[in-house]
CSV table of C-alpha atoms in Angstrom, one decimal:
chain,number,residue,atom,x,y,z
A,245,MET,CA,25.9,-25.9,4.3
A,246,ARG,CA,23.1,-23.3,3.7
A,247,THR,CA,25.7,-21.5,6.1
A,248,ARG,CA,28.6,-21.7,4.8
A,249,PHE,CA,26.7,-20.6,1.4
A,250,LEU,CA,25.5,-17.3,2.8
A,251,LEU,CA,28.6,-16.3,3.9
A,252,LEU,CA,30.0,-16.9,0.8
A,253,PHE,CA,26.9,-14.8,-1.1
A,254,LEU,CA,27.8,-12.2,1.2
A,255,LEU,CA,31.2,-12.0,0.3
A,256,VAL,CA,30.8,-11.9,-3.1
A,257,PHE,CA,27.8,-9.0,-3.1
A,258,GLN,CA,30.6,-7.0,-0.8
A,259,ALA,CA,32.9,-6.8,-3.5
A,260,ALA,CA,30.0,-5.7,-5.6
A,261,SER,CA,28.6,-2.9,-3.7
A,262,ALA,CA,30.5,0.4,-2.8
A,263,GLN,CA,29.9,3.5,-0.9
A,264,TYR,CA,29.8,6.3,-3.2
A,265,PHE,CA,29.6,8.7,-2.1
A,266,LYS,CA,32.5,9.6,1.2
A,267,SER,CA,32.2,12.4,4.2
A,268,GLY,CA,32.9,15.8,3.6
A,269,ASP,CA,31.2,15.0,-0.5
A,270,ARG,CA,29.1,17.8,-1.3
A,271,VAL,CA,25.5,17.1,-4.2
A,272,VAL,CA,23.8,18.8,-5.7
A,273,PHE,CA,20.7,16.9,-8.0
A,274,SER,CA,19.7,19.2,-11.0
A,275,GLY,CA,16.9,19.2,-13.4
A,276,ASN,CA,14.0,20.4,-13.8
A,277,SER,CA,10.6,19.7,-11.4
A,278,ILE,CA,10.7,15.9,-11.3
A,279,THR,CA,13.4,16.8,-9.3
A,280,HIS,CA,12.2,20.6,-7.3
A,281,ASN,CA,9.6,18.1,-5.9
A,282,GLY,CA,12.7,16.1,-4.9
A,283,ASP,CA,11.3,13.1,-4.2
A,284,TYR,CA,13.4,10.8,-6.0
A,285,TRP,CA,16.5,12.0,-4.6
A,286,HIS,CA,15.1,12.5,-1.7
A,287,ASN,CA,14.9,8.5,-0.7
A,288,VAL,CA,19.2,8.7,-1.9
A,289,ALA,CA,20.1,11.1,0.5
A,290,LEU,CA,17.1,8.9,2.8
A,291,TYR,CA,19.6,5.8,2.1
A,292,TYR,CA,22.8,7.7,3.3
A,293,ALA,CA,21.6,8.8,6.5
A,294,THR,CA,20.1,6.1,7.4
A,295,ARG,CA,22.7,3.6,6.2
A,296,TYR,CA,25.9,5.2,7.4
A,297,PRO,CA,25.1,7.6,10.4
A,298,SER,CA,27.8,9.2,11.0
A,299,LEU,CA,29.1,9.8,7.6
A,300,ASN,CA,28.5,13.3,6.9
A,301,VAL,CA,27.2,13.9,2.6
A,302,GLN,CA,25.4,17.1,2.1
A,303,PHE,CA,23.4,16.7,-0.7
A,304,PHE,CA,21.4,20.3,-2.2
A,305,ASN,CA,18.2,20.8,-4.5
A,306,GLY,CA,19.5,21.9,-8.1
A,307,GLY,CA,15.7,21.8,-10.3
A,308,ILE,CA,13.5,23.8,-11.9
A,309,SER,CA,9.9,23.0,-12.6
A,310,GLY,CA,10.1,23.8,-16.5
A,311,ASP,CA,13.7,23.8,-17.0
A,312,VAL,CA,15.2,22.6,-20.0
A,313,ALA,CA,18.8,22.3,-20.8
A,314,SER,CA,19.6,25.8,-21.7
A,315,GLY,CA,18.0,27.4,-18.2
A,316,MET,CA,20.8,24.8,-16.9
A,317,ILE,CA,23.2,26.8,-18.4
A,318,ARG,CA,22.3,30.0,-18.0
A,319,ARG,CA,21.6,29.7,-13.9
A,320,LEU,CA,24.4,26.9,-13.7
A,321,ASN,CA,26.9,29.6,-11.3
A,322,SER,CA,24.0,31.0,-9.8
A,323,ASP,CA,22.2,27.7,-8.6
A,324,ILE,CA,24.3,25.0,-8.8
A,325,LEU,CA,27.8,25.6,-9.3
A,326,ALA,CA,27.1,28.1,-6.0
A,327,HIS,CA,26.5,25.4,-3.6
A,328,ARG,CA,30.5,24.3,-4.0
A,329,PRO,CA,29.5,20.8,-5.5
A,330,THR,CA,32.1,17.6,-5.4
A,331,HIS,CA,29.2,15.7,-8.0
A,332,VAL,CA,26.8,17.5,-9.9
A,333,VAL,CA,23.8,14.9,-10.2
A,334,VAL,CA,21.7,16.1,-13.9
A,335,MET,CA,18.3,15.4,-14.6
A,336,ILE,CA,16.4,16.6,-18.1
A,337,GLY,CA,14.5,15.9,-21.1
A,338,MET,CA,10.4,16.1,-20.1
A,339,ASN,CA,10.1,19.3,-21.3
A,340,ASP,CA,13.3,19.7,-24.0
A,341,VAL,CA,11.2,17.5,-26.2
A,342,GLY,CA,8.6,19.5,-26.7
A,343,ARG,CA,5.4,17.6,-25.1
A,344,PRO,CA,3.0,20.3,-27.0
A,345,LEU,CA,4.4,19.0,-30.6
A,346,TYR,CA,3.0,15.8,-29.9
A,347,ASP,CA,-0.3,16.5,-29.2
A,348,ALA,CA,-2.9,14.4,-31.9
A,349,ARG,CA,-3.9,17.5,-32.8
A,350,ARG,CA,-0.6,18.7,-34.1
A,351,ALA,CA,-1.1,16.4,-36.6
A,352,ASN,CA,-1.3,17.8,-39.5
A,353,GLU,CA,0.5,20.9,-39.2
A,354,PRO,CA,2.4,21.9,-41.4
A,355,GLY,CA,6.5,21.7,-40.7
A,356,ILE,CA,5.2,19.6,-36.9
A,357,ARG,CA,8.1,16.7,-38.4
A,358,ASP,CA,10.8,19.8,-38.6
A,359,LYS,CA,9.6,21.1,-34.6
A,360,GLN,CA,10.1,18.1,-32.7
A,361,GLN,CA,14.0,17.7,-34.5
A,362,ASN,CA,14.8,20.9,-34.1
A,363,ALA,CA,13.9,20.5,-30.5
A,364,ILE,CA,16.0,17.5,-30.2
A,365,ARG,CA,18.4,18.2,-31.8
A,366,ASP,CA,19.5,22.1,-29.5
A,367,TYR,CA,18.8,19.2,-26.0
A,368,LYS,CA,21.2,17.5,-27.1
A,369,ARG,CA,24.1,20.1,-28.1
A,370,ASN,CA,22.7,21.8,-24.6
A,371,VAL,CA,23.3,19.2,-22.9
A,372,ASP,CA,26.4,18.0,-24.0
A,373,SER,CA,27.7,21.7,-23.1
A,374,LEU,CA,25.7,21.7,-20.3
A,375,VAL,CA,28.3,18.6,-19.8
A,376,THR,CA,31.6,20.3,-20.6
A,377,LEU,CA,31.1,23.3,-18.8
A,378,LEU,CA,30.8,20.4,-15.5
A,379,LEU,CA,33.4,19.0,-16.1
A,380,ALA,CA,35.6,22.2,-16.7
A,381,ALA,CA,34.0,23.2,-13.2
A,382,LYS,CA,36.4,20.1,-11.6
A,383,VAL,CA,33.1,18.8,-10.8
A,384,LYS,CA,32.8,15.0,-11.3
A,385,VAL,CA,29.6,14.6,-13.2
A,386,ILE,CA,26.6,11.8,-12.9
A,387,LEU,CA,24.4,11.7,-15.9
A,388,GLN,CA,20.9,10.3,-15.7
A,389,THR,CA,18.9,9.5,-18.5
A,390,PRO,CA,15.0,11.1,-18.7
A,391,SER,CA,12.0,9.6,-16.3
A,392,ILE,CA,8.9,8.6,-18.5
A,393,TYR,CA,5.7,10.3,-20.6
A,394,ASP,CA,3.4,7.2,-20.0
A,395,GLN,CA,1.5,7.3,-23.8
A,396,THR,CA,0.4,3.6,-22.6
A,397,SER,CA,-2.0,4.2,-19.4
A,398,LYS,CA,-5.6,4.3,-20.7
A,399,MET,CA,-6.3,6.8,-18.6
A,400,THR,CA,-8.7,9.6,-19.3
A,401,SER,CA,-5.3,12.1,-19.7
A,402,ASN,CA,-4.7,14.1,-23.1
A,403,ASN,CA,-1.7,11.9,-24.4
A,404,GLN,CA,0.5,13.3,-26.2
A,405,VAL,CA,1.6,9.8,-28.3
A,406,GLY,CA,5.3,10.4,-29.4
A,407,ALA,CA,7.1,12.3,-26.4
A,408,ASN,CA,7.9,8.6,-24.4
A,409,ASP,CA,9.6,8.0,-27.8
A,410,ALA,CA,11.4,11.5,-28.0
A,411,LEU,CA,12.5,10.8,-24.4
A,412,LYS,CA,13.7,7.4,-25.0
A,413,GLU,CA,16.0,10.0,-28.4
A,414,CYS,CA,17.2,11.5,-25.3
A,415,GLY,CA,17.8,9.0,-23.0
A,416,GLU,CA,19.9,7.1,-26.2
A,417,PHE,CA,22.1,10.6,-26.4
A,418,VAL,CA,22.9,11.2,-22.8
A,419,LYS,CA,23.9,7.5,-22.4
A,420,SER,CA,26.5,8.3,-26.0
A,421,LEU,CA,28.0,11.0,-23.5
A,422,THR,CA,29.2,8.7,-20.6
A,423,ARG,CA,31.3,6.8,-23.1
A,424,LYS,CA,32.0,10.4,-24.9
A,425,TYR,CA,33.5,11.8,-21.4
A,426,LYS,CA,33.8,8.3,-19.5
A,427,LEU,CA,31.1,9.0,-17.0
A,428,PRO,CA,28.4,7.1,-15.1
A,429,LEU,CA,24.8,6.4,-16.1
A,430,VAL,CA,21.5,6.1,-14.3
A,431,ASP,CA,19.2,4.9,-16.6
A,432,TYR,CA,15.9,5.4,-15.5
A,433,TRP,CA,13.9,5.7,-18.9
A,434,GLN,CA,14.2,1.8,-19.5
A,435,MET,CA,13.6,0.1,-15.8
A,436,MET,CA,10.2,2.7,-15.5
A,437,VAL,CA,9.1,0.9,-19.2
A,438,GLU,CA,10.0,-2.2,-18.0
A,439,LYS,CA,7.9,-1.5,-14.3
A,440,ASN,CA,5.4,0.1,-16.3
A,441,LYS,CA,4.2,-2.5,-19.1
A,442,LEU,CA,3.9,-4.6,-15.4
A,443,ALA,CA,1.5,-2.4,-13.8
A,444,GLN,CA,-0.4,-2.0,-17.2
A,445,SER,CA,-0.6,-6.3,-17.9
A,446,THR,CA,-3.5,-6.4,-15.0
A,447,ASP,CA,-4.8,-2.9,-14.9
A,448,SER,CA,-4.4,-1.6,-18.2
A,449,THR,CA,-4.9,2.4,-16.7
A,450,ALA,CA,-2.3,1.4,-14.2
A,451,THR,CA,0.6,4.3,-13.9
A,452,ILE,CA,4.1,3.8,-12.0
A,453,VAL,CA,3.7,8.3,-12.4
A,454,SER,CA,0.7,10.5,-12.6
A,455,LYS,CA,-3.0,11.3,-14.1
A,456,ASP,CA,-0.3,13.5,-16.0
A,457,ARG,CA,1.7,11.5,-17.3
A,458,VAL,CA,4.7,13.8,-16.4
A,459,HIS,CA,5.2,13.7,-12.6
A,460,PRO,CA,6.3,10.1,-10.9
A,461,ALA,CA,3.3,9.9,-7.8
A,462,GLY,CA,5.1,8.1,-4.8
A,463,PRO,CA,6.1,4.8,-5.9
A,464,GLY,CA,7.5,5.8,-9.2
A,465,HIS,CA,9.7,8.2,-7.4
A,466,LEU,CA,10.5,5.5,-5.3
A,467,LEU,CA,12.4,3.1,-7.8
A,468,MET,CA,14.0,5.7,-9.8
A,469,GLY,CA,15.7,6.1,-5.8
A,470,TRP,CA,16.0,2.4,-6.0
A,471,GLU,CA,17.5,2.1,-9.9
A,472,TRP,CA,20.1,5.0,-8.6
A,473,LEU,CA,21.3,2.9,-5.5
A,474,LYS,CA,21.2,0.0,-7.5
A,475,THR,CA,23.1,1.3,-10.3
A,476,MET,CA,25.5,3.3,-8.3
A,477,LYS,CA,25.8,-0.3,-6.1
A,478,ALA,CA,24.9,0.8,-2.9
A,479,GLU,CA,25.1,-1.9,-0.1
A,480,PRO,CA,22.8,-4.0,0.4
A,481,PHE,CA,23.0,-5.1,3.8
A,482,VAL,CA,21.7,-3.0,7.3
A,483,SER,CA,23.0,-5.7,9.2
A,484,TYR,CA,24.3,-9.9,9.4
A,485,MET,CA,23.1,-10.9,12.2
A,486,VAL,CA,23.9,-15.0,12.4
A,487,ILE,CA,23.6,-16.6,16.0
A,488,GLY,CA,25.7,-19.4,16.8
A,489,LYS,CA,26.6,-21.6,19.1
A,490,ASN,CA,28.2,-19.2,21.6
A,491,THR,CA,28.9,-15.2,21.2
A,492,ALA,CA,32.7,-15.3,19.7
A,493,THR,CA,30.9,-17.2,16.2
A,494,SER,CA,28.4,-15.5,16.0
A,495,GLN,CA,30.5,-12.3,16.2
A,496,GLY,CA,32.3,-13.6,13.7
A,497,LYS,CA,29.9,-15.2,11.4
A,498,SER,CA,28.4,-11.4,11.2
A,499,LYS,CA,29.4,-8.0,9.3
A,500,PHE,CA,27.7,-4.8,10.5
A,501,CYS,CA,26.5,-4.8,13.2
A,502,LYS,CA,28.0,-6.0,17.7
A,503,ILE,CA,26.7,-8.8,19.5
A,504,SER,CA,27.0,-10.1,22.8
A,505,ASP,CA,25.8,-11.9,25.3
A,506,LEU,CA,24.7,-14.3,23.9
A,507,LYS,CA,22.2,-17.6,25.6
A,508,ARG,CA,20.1,-19.8,24.5
A,509,SER,CA,19.3,-22.7,25.6
A,510,ASP,CA,16.4,-25.0,23.8
A,511,LYS,CA,13.5,-22.9,24.8
A,512,GLU,CA,15.0,-19.6,24.8
A,513,ILE,CA,17.6,-17.3,22.3
A,514,THR,CA,18.6,-14.1,23.9
A,515,PHE,CA,21.2,-11.8,22.9
A,516,THR,CA,22.1,-7.9,23.1
A,517,MET,CA,22.3,-6.4,19.7
A,518,LEU,CA,24.1,-3.1,18.4
A,519,GLU,CA,23.8,-3.0,14.3
A,520,SER,CA,25.7,0.3,12.7
A,521,ALA,CA,22.5,0.9,10.6
A,522,LEU,CA,18.9,1.5,10.1
A,523,PRO,CA,16.6,0.6,7.9
A,524,PHE,CA,15.2,2.1,5.0
A,525,PRO,CA,12.0,3.4,6.1
A,526,LEU,CA,8.8,3.7,3.2
A,527,ARG,CA,6.6,5.8,3.5
A,528,ASN,CA,3.0,4.1,3.4
A,529,ASP,CA,2.4,6.4,-0.3
A,530,GLN,CA,5.2,4.2,-2.0
A,531,LEU,CA,4.3,0.7,-0.8
A,532,PRO,CA,2.7,-0.4,-4.2
A,533,ALA,CA,6.1,0.0,-5.8
A,534,LEU,CA,6.6,-3.2,-3.6
A,535,GLN,CA,5.1,-5.1,-6.1
A,536,LEU,CA,6.9,-4.3,-9.0
A,537,ALA,CA,10.6,-4.5,-8.0
A,538,PRO,CA,12.5,-6.5,-4.6
A,539,VAL,CA,13.2,-2.7,-3.2
A,540,VAL,CA,13.4,-3.9,0.9
A,541,ASN,CA,15.4,-7.1,-1.0
A,542,ASP,CA,17.9,-4.6,-2.9
A,543,ILE,CA,18.4,-1.9,-0.8
A,544,SER,CA,18.2,-3.0,3.4
A,545,ARG,CA,18.5,-6.6,3.8
A,546,GLU,CA,19.1,-6.3,7.3
A,547,MET,CA,18.8,-10.3,8.6
A,548,LEU,CA,18.6,-11.9,11.3
A,549,PHE,CA,19.6,-16.4,11.2
A,550,VAL,CA,19.7,-18.8,13.6
A,551,GLN,CA,21.1,-21.6,13.7
A,552,TYR,CA,20.9,-24.6,15.4
A,553,ILE,CA,18.0,-24.3,16.5
A,554,GLN,CA,14.8,-26.9,17.3
A,555,PRO,CA,12.5,-27.6,15.0
A,556,GLY,CA,9.0,-25.9,16.2
A,557,ASN,CA,7.5,-22.5,16.3
A,558,TYR,CA,9.0,-19.4,17.6
A,559,THR,CA,8.1,-15.7,19.6
A,560,LEU,CA,11.1,-12.9,18.6
A,561,TYR,CA,11.1,-10.3,21.2
A,562,ILE,CA,12.7,-6.4,20.8
A,563,ASP,CA,13.7,-4.7,24.1
A,564,ASP,CA,10.9,-6.8,25.4
A,565,GLU,CA,7.9,-5.8,22.7
A,566,LYS,CA,6.7,-8.9,20.4
A,567,ILE,CA,7.6,-8.3,16.6
A,568,GLY,CA,5.7,-11.5,15.8
A,569,SER,CA,6.3,-15.2,15.7
A,570,TYR,CA,7.5,-17.3,12.9
A,571,PHE,CA,9.2,-21.3,12.0
A,572,SER,CA,12.0,-22.3,12.7
A,573,GLY,CA,12.9,-22.9,9.2
A,574,VAL,CA,11.9,-19.3,8.8
A,575,LEU,CA,14.4,-18.3,11.4
A,576,GLU,CA,17.4,-20.8,10.4
A,577,ARG,CA,17.0,-19.5,6.2
A,578,GLY,CA,16.7,-15.6,7.8
A,579,LEU,CA,14.4,-13.2,8.9
A,580,ASN,CA,14.3,-9.3,6.9
A,581,LEU,CA,14.3,-7.5,10.2
A,582,SER,CA,13.5,-4.1,7.4
A,583,GLU,CA,10.3,-5.5,6.3
A,584,LEU,CA,8.6,-5.4,9.9
A,585,THR,CA,7.9,-1.7,10.5
A,586,GLN,CA,6.8,-2.9,14.2
A,587,THR,CA,10.8,-3.1,15.3
A,588,PRO,CA,12.4,0.1,17.6
A,589,GLN,CA,15.1,-0.1,14.3
A,590,TYR,CA,12.4,0.8,11.8
A,591,ARG,CA,10.2,3.1,14.1
A,592,GLN,CA,14.2,5.4,14.4
A,593,ALA,CA,14.3,4.8,10.8
A,594,MET,CA,10.7,6.5,10.8
A,595,GLU,CA,11.7,9.1,13.4
A,596,VAL,CA,14.9,10.2,11.1
A,597,GLN,CA,12.7,10.5,7.5
A,598,LYS,CA,10.3,12.8,9.4
A,599,HIS,CA,12.6,14.8,10.2
A,600,MET,CA,14.0,15.6,6.7
A,601,ALA,CA,11.0,16.0,5.2
A,602,GLU,CA,10.8,18.7,8.4
A,603,ALA,CA,14.0,20.1,6.6
A,604,TRP,CA,13.0,19.2,2.9
A,605,LYS,CA,9.7,21.1,3.5
A,606,LEU,CA,12.1,25.0,3.7
A,607,GLU,CA,14.1,22.8,1.3
A,608,LYS,CA,11.0,23.7,-1.8
A,609,LEU,CA,10.4,27.2,-0.2
A,610,LEU,CA,14.0,27.8,-1.2
A,611,ARG,CA,13.1,26.3,-4.8
A,612,ASP,CA,10.3,28.0,-5.2
A,613,ILE,CA,11.9,31.4,-5.0
A,614,LYS,CA,14.7,30.0,-7.2
A,615,LEU,CA,11.3,28.6,-10.0
A,616,VAL,CA,10.6,32.2,-10.1
A,617,GLU,CA,14.0,34.3,-10.6
A,618,HIS,CA,14.9,31.8,-12.8
A,619,ARG,CA,12.1,31.8,-15.0
A,620,PHE,CA,9.3,34.9,-14.3
A,621,ALA,CA,11.9,37.5,-14.0
A,622,LYS,CA,9.6,39.7,-16.3
A,623,GLU,CA,6.1,38.5,-15.6
A,624,LEU,CA,7.0,38.7,-11.6
A,625,ASP,CA,7.5,43.3,-12.7
A,626,ALA,CA,4.9,42.7,-14.5
A,627,PHE,CA,2.3,41.7,-11.4
A,628,THR,CA,3.9,44.2,-9.7
A,629,ALA,CA,3.3,46.9,-11.7
A,630,ASN,CA,-0.3,45.2,-13.0
A,631,PRO,CA,-1.5,41.5,-11.2
A,632,GLY,CA,-4.2,41.2,-13.9
A,633,GLN,CA,-1.5,41.9,-16.6
A,634,SER,CA,0.7,39.8,-16.2
A,635,GLY,CA,-0.3,36.9,-18.3
A,636,LEU,CA,0.7,34.4,-15.1
A,637,ASP,CA,-1.6,30.9,-14.8
A,638,SER,CA,-3.5,30.9,-11.5
A,639,THR,CA,-0.7,28.2,-10.7
A,640,ASN,CA,2.2,30.6,-11.2
A,641,ILE,CA,0.3,33.4,-10.0
A,642,LYS,CA,0.3,31.6,-6.8
A,643,ARG,CA,4.4,31.3,-7.2
A,644,VAL,CA,4.9,35.1,-7.0
A,645,ILE,CA,2.2,35.6,-4.6
A,646,ALA,CA,4.4,33.9,-2.6
A,647,TYR,CA,7.9,34.2,-3.6
A,648,LYS,CA,7.0,38.2,-2.2
A,649,GLN,CA,6.2,36.7,1.0
A,650,ASN,CA,9.4,34.7,1.6
A,651,LYS,CA,12.1,36.2,-1.0
A,652,PRO,CA,12.4,39.3,2.2
A,653,ARG,CA,12.6,36.2,4.8
A,654,GLU,CA,14.5,34.2,2.5
A,655,GLN,CA,18.5,34.3,4.3
A,656,GLU,CA,16.8,33.3,7.1
A,657,ILE,CA,14.7,30.7,5.1
A,658,ILE,CA,18.7,29.1,4.6
A,659,ARG,CA,19.9,29.4,8.2
A,660,GLU,CA,16.6,27.7,9.7
A,661,PHE,CA,17.3,25.2,6.0
A,662,GLU,CA,20.5,24.2,7.2
A,663,ALA,CA,19.7,23.4,10.9
A,664,ALA,CA,17.4,21.7,10.5
A,665,SER,CA,19.3,19.9,7.9
A,666,VAL,CA,21.6,18.5,11.1
A,667,ILE,CA,20.3,15.1,12.3
A,668,PRO,CA,20.8,14.7,15.6
A,669,ALA,CA,23.5,12.3,16.6
A,670,ALA,CA,20.9,11.0,18.9
A,671,LEU,CA,18.5,10.0,16.5
A,672,ARG,CA,20.9,9.0,13.4
A,673,THR,CA,23.0,6.5,15.7
A,674,PRO,CA,21.9,2.7,16.2
A,675,VAL,CA,21.3,2.4,19.6
A,676,THR,CA,21.9,-1.6,21.3
A,677,HIS,CA,18.8,-3.5,21.8
A,678,ARG,CA,17.9,-6.8,23.1
A,679,PHE,CA,17.0,-10.0,21.6
A,680,LYS,CA,14.6,-12.7,22.4
A,681,ILE,CA,13.2,-15.4,21.4
A,682,VAL,CA,11.5,-18.0,22.8
A,683,LYS,CA,9.9,-21.3,21.5
A,684,GLU,CA,6.3,-21.7,21.2
C-alpha cells in the first residue's frame, strides 16, 4: 500500500513539475548588486547543470551594483540584449526606493514624504517602460519582486525603517505588471519576510540578509534560488529508486535512473545504479537556510526505497565505501541520498559546483568592468586626470583601479570565461555506481 501511494505521489508531482528552459536557451538575470553578486541565480544555474547535465542552457549576468530601473533602460541594448537572450529575468527596486530617504534623522525634513513617493512613482514608470522594451525585443520576460530590506532585526546597524514597506509597494506593482502582460512572477519579498520572521522568532538579532540589512548572505541567496525553482515548478526528483524483488519490477517502479544486476538475499542486496542527474550540492555557508525551509526536499530528492526487506539494521555501501547504517523502516519509507554529502555522486556534484565557481570569478571581473563603465564614466575620467579629485569613495576607487588593470584584457577575460563556463562531459555526466545493502 505504501509503495502504491508513493508511486501515485510521484506521478502527481511529475505532472506539476516542468523543465522551464530548453536546450539552446540564453538567460540573462538583470538587476542591481544582488544580481551582480549572482549567488541567488547561480543556484538556479547550478540546479540546471546538475539536474540536466546534457542540456545546453546558458546563463548570463546582467546585474550592476547600485543600479536602478532607469539605468537598466540605458544599458538595455549594450549590456542585456547584447547577450542575445531568449529570456530576461528582471529584479530591481532596492536602490530605486531611495533608502536614505527613510533615515530617521530625515523624518521631519520638509517634503520628505513627497520625495519618497516620487521615487516610487519614477520606479513604476521606469519598470513598466523596461518591460515594454524587453517585450518589443521579442524576449521572454520573467519578473521578480525586490528582495527585502531588513527593518525588523535588532541589529546595531542603522535602520532605515520604511524602506521595506516601500519595497513591498514596488513588489505589488511588479505583480500588477505580470497580470498586465501575462508574465511569470517570482515573489521574493513575501517569502523573505516570512523566513526572516521565522529566524527572528528565536533570535531578535537574526537576519536572512546581512548586517547592512540589504544584501543576502549565503542562506538568503539559497532561499531565493529555492523560491525561484519552486515557483517555476522545477523537477524536485534527482532520482526515484525502488528496489523490489527483481531487476525488471524495480526498474518499472523507478524514475530517472537505470537499475541492473539486482541480487538479493535475507542478508545482502546488491545492484548497479545509473542515475540521470546529480544531487544539488550545498556550500557550508548556505546550511543555515535548511533550518528555515525544506530546500533539499523541494529541489533535490534522490530517493532510495528498499522493498521486502527483513526487519533490522543495515549498512549501505556505494562503490564499496560505507555510507551509513539505517534501520529497515527507514529504507522502506525512503532515504534521501541528497542529504548525505559523503556519497560519490554528491562529491561529483560538488566538483561541478567548484568548476562553475571558477567561471564565476571571471564573470565578476567582467561585471565590475561594466559597473565602472555604466556608473562611473565621469568619475573614471576625473580619476585618470587627478585621482585625488575624482569624488569616489574608497570602495569605488578600488573598482576604478581594478578597471584600469582589467579593461585592456577584457577580451582575453571573456575568452577565459567562455572556456571556463563549459563543464567537461566527464565531470557533469552521472556514472554507474554499485550499491550494497548488508544486514548487520
